[in-house]
CSV table of C-alpha atoms in Angstrom, one decimal:
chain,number,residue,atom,x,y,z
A,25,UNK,CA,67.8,95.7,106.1
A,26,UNK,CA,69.4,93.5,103.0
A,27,UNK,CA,68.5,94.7,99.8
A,28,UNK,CA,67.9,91.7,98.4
A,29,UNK,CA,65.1,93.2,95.7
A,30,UNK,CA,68.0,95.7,94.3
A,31,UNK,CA,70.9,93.1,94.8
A,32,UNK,CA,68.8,90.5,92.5
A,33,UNK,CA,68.2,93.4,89.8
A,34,UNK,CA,72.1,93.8,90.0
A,35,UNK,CA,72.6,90.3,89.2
A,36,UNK,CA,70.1,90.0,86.4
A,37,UNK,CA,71.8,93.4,84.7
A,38,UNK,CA,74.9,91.5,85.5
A,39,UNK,CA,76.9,93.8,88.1
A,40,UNK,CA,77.4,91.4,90.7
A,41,UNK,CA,79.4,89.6,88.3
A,42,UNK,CA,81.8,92.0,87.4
A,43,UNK,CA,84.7,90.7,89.2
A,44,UNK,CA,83.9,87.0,88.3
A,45,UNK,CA,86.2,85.6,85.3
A,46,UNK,CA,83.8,85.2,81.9
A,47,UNK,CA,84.4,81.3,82.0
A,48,UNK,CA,82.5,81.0,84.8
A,49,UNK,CA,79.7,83.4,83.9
A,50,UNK,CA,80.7,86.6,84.7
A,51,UNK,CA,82.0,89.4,82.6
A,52,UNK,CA,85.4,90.1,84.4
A,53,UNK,CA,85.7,93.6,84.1
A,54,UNK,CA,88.1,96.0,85.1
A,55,UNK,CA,88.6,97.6,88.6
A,56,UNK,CA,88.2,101.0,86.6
A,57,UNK,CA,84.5,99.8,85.4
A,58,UNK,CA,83.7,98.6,89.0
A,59,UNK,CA,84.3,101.8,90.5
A,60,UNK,CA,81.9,103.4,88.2
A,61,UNK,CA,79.3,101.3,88.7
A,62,UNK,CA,79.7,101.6,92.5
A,63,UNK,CA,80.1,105.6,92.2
A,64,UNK,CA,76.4,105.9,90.6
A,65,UNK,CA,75.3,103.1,93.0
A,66,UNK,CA,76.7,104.8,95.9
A,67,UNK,CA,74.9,108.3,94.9
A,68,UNK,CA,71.5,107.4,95.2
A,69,UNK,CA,71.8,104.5,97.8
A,70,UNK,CA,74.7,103.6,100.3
A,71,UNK,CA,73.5,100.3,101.5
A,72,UNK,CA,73.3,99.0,98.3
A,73,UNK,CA,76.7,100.1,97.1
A,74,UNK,CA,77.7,98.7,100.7
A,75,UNK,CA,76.1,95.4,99.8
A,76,UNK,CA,76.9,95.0,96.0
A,77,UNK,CA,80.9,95.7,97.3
A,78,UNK,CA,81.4,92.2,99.1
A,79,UNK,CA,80.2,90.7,95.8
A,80,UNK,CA,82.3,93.1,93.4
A,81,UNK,CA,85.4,93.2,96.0
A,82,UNK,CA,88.1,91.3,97.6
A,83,UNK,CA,86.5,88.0,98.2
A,84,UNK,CA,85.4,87.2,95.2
A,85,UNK,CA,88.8,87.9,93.6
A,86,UNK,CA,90.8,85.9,95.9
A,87,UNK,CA,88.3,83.2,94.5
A,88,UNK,CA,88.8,83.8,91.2
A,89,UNK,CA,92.7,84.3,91.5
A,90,UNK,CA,93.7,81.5,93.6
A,91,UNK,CA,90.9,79.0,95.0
A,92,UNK,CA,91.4,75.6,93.3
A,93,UNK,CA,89.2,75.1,90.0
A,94,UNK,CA,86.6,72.9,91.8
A,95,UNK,CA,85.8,75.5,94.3
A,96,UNK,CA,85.6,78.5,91.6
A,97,UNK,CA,83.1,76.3,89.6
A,98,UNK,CA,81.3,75.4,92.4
A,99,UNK,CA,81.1,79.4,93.5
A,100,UNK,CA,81.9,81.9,91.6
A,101,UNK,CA,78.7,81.5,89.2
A,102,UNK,CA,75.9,81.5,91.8
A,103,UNK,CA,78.1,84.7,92.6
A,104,UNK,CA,77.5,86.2,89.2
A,105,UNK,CA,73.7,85.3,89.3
A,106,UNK,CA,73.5,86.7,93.0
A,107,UNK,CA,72.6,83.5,94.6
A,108,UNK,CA,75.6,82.9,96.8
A,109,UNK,CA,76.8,85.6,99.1
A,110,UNK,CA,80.3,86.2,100.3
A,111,UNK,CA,81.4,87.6,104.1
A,112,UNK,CA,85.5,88.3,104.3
A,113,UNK,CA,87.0,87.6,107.6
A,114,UNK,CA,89.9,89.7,108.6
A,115,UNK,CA,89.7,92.1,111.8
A,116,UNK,CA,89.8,90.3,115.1
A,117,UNK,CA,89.4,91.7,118.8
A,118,UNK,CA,92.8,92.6,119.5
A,119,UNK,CA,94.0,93.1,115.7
A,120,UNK,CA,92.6,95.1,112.9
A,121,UNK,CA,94.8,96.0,110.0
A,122,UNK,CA,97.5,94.6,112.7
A,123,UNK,CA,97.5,91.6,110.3
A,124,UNK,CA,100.7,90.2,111.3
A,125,UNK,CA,99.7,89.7,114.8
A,126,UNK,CA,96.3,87.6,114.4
A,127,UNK,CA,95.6,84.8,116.6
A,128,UNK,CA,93.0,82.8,114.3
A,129,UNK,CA,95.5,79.7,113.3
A,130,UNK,CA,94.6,76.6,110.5
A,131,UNK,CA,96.5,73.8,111.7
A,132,UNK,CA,97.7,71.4,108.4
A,133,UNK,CA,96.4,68.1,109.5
A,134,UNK,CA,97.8,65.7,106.5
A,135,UNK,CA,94.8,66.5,103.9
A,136,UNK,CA,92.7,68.3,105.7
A,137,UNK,CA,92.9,71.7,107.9
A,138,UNK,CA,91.2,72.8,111.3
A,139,UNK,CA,90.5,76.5,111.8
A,140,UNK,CA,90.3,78.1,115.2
A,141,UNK,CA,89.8,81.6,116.2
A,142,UNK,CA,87.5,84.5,116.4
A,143,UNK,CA,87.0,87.1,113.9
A,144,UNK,CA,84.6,90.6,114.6
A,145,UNK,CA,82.8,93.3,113.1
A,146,UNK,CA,82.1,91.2,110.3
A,147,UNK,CA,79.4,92.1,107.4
A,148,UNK,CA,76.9,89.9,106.4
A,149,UNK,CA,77.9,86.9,108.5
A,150,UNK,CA,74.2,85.7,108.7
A,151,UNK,CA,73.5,85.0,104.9
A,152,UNK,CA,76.9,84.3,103.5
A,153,UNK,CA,77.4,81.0,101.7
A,154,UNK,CA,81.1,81.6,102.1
A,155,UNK,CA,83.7,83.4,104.4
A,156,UNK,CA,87.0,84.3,103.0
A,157,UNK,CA,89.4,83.7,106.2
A,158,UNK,CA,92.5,85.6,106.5
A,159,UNK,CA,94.0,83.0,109.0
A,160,UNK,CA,97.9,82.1,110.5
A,161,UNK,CA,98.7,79.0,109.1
A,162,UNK,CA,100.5,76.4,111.2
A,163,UNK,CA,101.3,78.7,114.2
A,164,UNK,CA,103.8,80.6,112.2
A,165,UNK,CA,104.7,84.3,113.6
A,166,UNK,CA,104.4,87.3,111.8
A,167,UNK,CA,103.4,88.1,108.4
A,168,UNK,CA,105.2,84.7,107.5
A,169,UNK,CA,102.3,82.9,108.8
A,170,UNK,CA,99.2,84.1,107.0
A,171,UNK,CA,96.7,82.5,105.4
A,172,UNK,CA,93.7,82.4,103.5
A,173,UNK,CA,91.2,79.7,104.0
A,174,UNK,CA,87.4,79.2,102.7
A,175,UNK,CA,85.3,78.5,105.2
A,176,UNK,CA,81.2,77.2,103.7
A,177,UNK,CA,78.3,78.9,105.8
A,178,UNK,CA,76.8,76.5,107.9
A,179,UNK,CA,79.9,74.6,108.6
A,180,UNK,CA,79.9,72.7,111.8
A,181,UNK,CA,81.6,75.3,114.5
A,182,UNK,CA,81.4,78.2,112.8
A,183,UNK,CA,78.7,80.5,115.1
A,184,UNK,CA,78.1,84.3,114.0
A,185,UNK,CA,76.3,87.0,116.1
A,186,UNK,CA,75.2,90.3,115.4
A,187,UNK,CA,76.7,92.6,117.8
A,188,UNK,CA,77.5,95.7,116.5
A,189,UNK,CA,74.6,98.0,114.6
A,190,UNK,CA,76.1,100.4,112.2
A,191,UNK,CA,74.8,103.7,111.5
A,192,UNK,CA,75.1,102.6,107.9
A,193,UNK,CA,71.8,99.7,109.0
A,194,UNK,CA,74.5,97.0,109.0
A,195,UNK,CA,74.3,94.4,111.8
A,196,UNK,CA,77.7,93.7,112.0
A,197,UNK,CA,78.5,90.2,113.6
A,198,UNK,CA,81.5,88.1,115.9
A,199,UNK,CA,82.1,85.3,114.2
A,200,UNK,CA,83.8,82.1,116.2
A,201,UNK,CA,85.6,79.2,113.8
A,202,UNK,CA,85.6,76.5,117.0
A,203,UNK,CA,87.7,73.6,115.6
A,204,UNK,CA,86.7,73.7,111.9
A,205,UNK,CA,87.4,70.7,109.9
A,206,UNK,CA,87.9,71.4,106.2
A,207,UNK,CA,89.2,70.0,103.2
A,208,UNK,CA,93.1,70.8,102.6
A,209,UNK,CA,92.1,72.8,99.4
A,210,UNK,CA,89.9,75.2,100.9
A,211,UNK,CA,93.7,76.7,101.8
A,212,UNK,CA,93.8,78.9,99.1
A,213,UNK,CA,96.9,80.8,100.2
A,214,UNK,CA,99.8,79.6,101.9
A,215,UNK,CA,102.8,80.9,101.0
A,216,UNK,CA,103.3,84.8,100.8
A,217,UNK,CA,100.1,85.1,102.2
A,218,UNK,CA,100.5,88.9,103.7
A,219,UNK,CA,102.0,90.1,100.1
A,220,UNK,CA,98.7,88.1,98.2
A,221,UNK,CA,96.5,89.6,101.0
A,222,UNK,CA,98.3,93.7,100.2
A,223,UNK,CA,98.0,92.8,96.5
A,224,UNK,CA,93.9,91.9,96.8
A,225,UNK,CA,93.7,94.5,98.5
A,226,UNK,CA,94.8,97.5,95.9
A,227,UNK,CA,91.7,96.7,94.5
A,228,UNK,CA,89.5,97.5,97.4
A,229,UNK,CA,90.8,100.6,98.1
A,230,UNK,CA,89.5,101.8,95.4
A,231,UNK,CA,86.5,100.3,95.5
A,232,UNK,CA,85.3,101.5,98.9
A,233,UNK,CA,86.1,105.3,97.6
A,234,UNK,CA,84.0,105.1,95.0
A,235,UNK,CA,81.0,104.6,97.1
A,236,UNK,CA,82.4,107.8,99.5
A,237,UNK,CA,82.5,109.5,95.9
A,238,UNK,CA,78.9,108.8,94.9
A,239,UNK,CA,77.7,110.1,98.3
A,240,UNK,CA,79.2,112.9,97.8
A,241,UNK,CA,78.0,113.9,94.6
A,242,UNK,CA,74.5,112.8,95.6
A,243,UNK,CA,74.9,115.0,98.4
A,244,UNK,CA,75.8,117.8,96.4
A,245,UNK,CA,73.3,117.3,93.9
A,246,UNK,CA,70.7,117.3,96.3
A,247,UNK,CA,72.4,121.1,97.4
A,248,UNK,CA,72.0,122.3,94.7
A,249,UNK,CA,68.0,121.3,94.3
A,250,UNK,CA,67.3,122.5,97.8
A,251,UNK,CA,69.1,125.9,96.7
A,252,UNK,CA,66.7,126.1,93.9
A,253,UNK,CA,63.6,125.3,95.7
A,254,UNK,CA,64.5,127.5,98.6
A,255,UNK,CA,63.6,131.0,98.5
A,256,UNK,CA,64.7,133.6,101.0
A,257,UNK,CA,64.0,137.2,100.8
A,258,UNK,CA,62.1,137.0,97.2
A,259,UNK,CA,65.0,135.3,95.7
A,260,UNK,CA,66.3,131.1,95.6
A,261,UNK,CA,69.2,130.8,98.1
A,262,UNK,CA,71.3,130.1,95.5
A,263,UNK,CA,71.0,133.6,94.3
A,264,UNK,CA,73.3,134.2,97.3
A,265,UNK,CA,76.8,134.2,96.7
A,266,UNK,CA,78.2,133.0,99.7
A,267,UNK,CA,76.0,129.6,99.1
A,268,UNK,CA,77.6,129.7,95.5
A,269,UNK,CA,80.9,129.8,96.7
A,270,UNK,CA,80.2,126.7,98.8
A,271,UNK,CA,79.3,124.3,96.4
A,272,UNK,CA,81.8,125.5,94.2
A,273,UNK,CA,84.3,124.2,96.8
A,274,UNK,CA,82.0,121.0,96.9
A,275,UNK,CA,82.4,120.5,93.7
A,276,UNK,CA,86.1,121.3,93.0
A,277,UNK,CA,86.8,118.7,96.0
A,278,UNK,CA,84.8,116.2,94.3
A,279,UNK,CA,86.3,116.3,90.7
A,280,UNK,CA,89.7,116.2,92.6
A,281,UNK,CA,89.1,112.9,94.1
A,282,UNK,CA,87.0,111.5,90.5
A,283,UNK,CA,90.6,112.1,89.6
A,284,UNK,CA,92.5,110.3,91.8
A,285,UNK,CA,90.6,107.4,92.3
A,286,UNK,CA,90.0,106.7,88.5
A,287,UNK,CA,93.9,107.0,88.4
A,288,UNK,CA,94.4,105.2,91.2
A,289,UNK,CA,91.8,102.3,89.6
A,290,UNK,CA,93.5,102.0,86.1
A,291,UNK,CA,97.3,101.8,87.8
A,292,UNK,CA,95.3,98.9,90.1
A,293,UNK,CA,94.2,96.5,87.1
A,294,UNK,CA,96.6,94.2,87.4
A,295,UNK,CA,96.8,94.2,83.1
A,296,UNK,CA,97.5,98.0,83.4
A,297,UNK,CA,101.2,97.1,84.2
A,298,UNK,CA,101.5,94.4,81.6
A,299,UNK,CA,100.0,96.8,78.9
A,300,UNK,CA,102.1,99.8,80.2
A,301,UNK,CA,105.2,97.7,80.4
A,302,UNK,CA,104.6,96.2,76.5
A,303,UNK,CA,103.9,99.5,75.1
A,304,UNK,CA,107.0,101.7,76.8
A,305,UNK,CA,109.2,98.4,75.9
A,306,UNK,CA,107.8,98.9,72.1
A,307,UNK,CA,108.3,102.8,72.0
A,308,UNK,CA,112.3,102.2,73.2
A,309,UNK,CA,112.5,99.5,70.3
């Protein structure tokens, strides 16, 4: 089920605005302090991190990077507050991370666009207020022709169903954009669409292993308590040294990848390279 009780004690603490600029009532925070928050989210409860992610993630920064300033006013602070929920829209049945050879097209009609196509195994399709459409744009081929255009929830022929049932409790959902007519500046990329799409995307790659990250620490910690409580033979199991030696490898693997990823997350900030760039330029000088 949607978390809806944790999700609105997120917003009130302020996490679901972490990726929203402060100007529009968010903190806009770095990817670094969004994949700790996610990590200790993600060790205690998965669907939470899962849920907390579309709201911390990719959609929400295409918003606030490139979505006209009417539409990020309008948006991005019921976002922060945890009112408005975002779905992005990017696998389709015969494409995946295939992105060059989608089939969902937004025809430019003067100043307005109409979306066709059919997107699938898409997250919370059923609540969102907004999906974030990865689309061709004019019928252009390849990775020329991508697109992103905003799409509002209820809009008329856009229909969503929950097909798919996770083992994670998600209900993910088809979702058919039959003819949509929409106003020419909810096409929020155009040009270089596929290297804007890679670029948002650096970010969520690090995002998603931060949750994996959390579960695995929660796992382990949870190891370690059952070893404890356990007793075998008038001793706790984790008296036993071949039970030692596995979470010793647990936990080896897991500090190995808290390394990478918080690497990974500071070279991702997009103000990392300006800063890096400034201060090696100063130290030649």
């Amino acid at each position: 089920a949607w978390p809806a009780e944790n999700m609105r004690r997120l917003a009130e603490i302020g996490v679901l605005g972490m990726a929203v600029p402060q100007e529009y009532g968010g903190s806009g925070l770095s990817i670094l302090d969004t994949v700790l928050v996610l990590e200790e989210i993600g060790k205690v409860c998965y669907v939470t991190a899962m849920a907390a992610l579309g709201e911390l993630g990719v959609q929400t920064r295409i918003i606030a990077t490139y979505a006209p300033e009417s539409i990020k006013q309008r948006i991005l602070p019921r976002v922060a507050a945890g009112e408005a929920i975002l779905a992005i829209c990017m696998t389709e049945p015969d494409a995946g991370t295939d992105v060059p050879n989608y089939r969902t097209n937004c025809e430019v009609k003067s100043d307005r666009v109409v979306l066709k196509g059919v997107k699938t195994l898409i997250s919370r399709a059923d609540i969102a207020e907004m999906f974030v459409v990865f689309t061709r744009v004019n019928a252009v081929a390849g990775a020329a022709g991508i697109g992103c255009v905003l799409v509002p929830g209820g809009a008329q022929g856009l229909t969503a169903k929950a097909s798919f049932h996770t083992m994670g409790g998600e209900y993910l959902s088809e979702v058919v954009f039959d003819d949509i007519d929409l106003p020419l500046e909810n096409l929020v990329i155009r040009d270089d669409g596929m290297k804007r799409l890679l670029s948002a995307f650096n970010t969520q790659r690090c995002l998603n292993p931060a949750i994996c990250l959390g579960l695995a620490e929660g796992a382990l910690e949870e190891a370690v308590r059952y070893m404890r409580d356990r007793w075998a033979f008038g001793h706790p199991i984790g008296d036993f040294q071949g039970l030692r030696w596995k979470v010793a490898d647990m936990y080896i693997q897991i500090e190995a990848a808290r390394g990478l990823l918080y690497r990974a997350a500071v070279s991702g900030d997009r103000f990392f390279f300006f800063n890096v760039s400034c201060t090696s330029l100063a130290r030649k000088l």
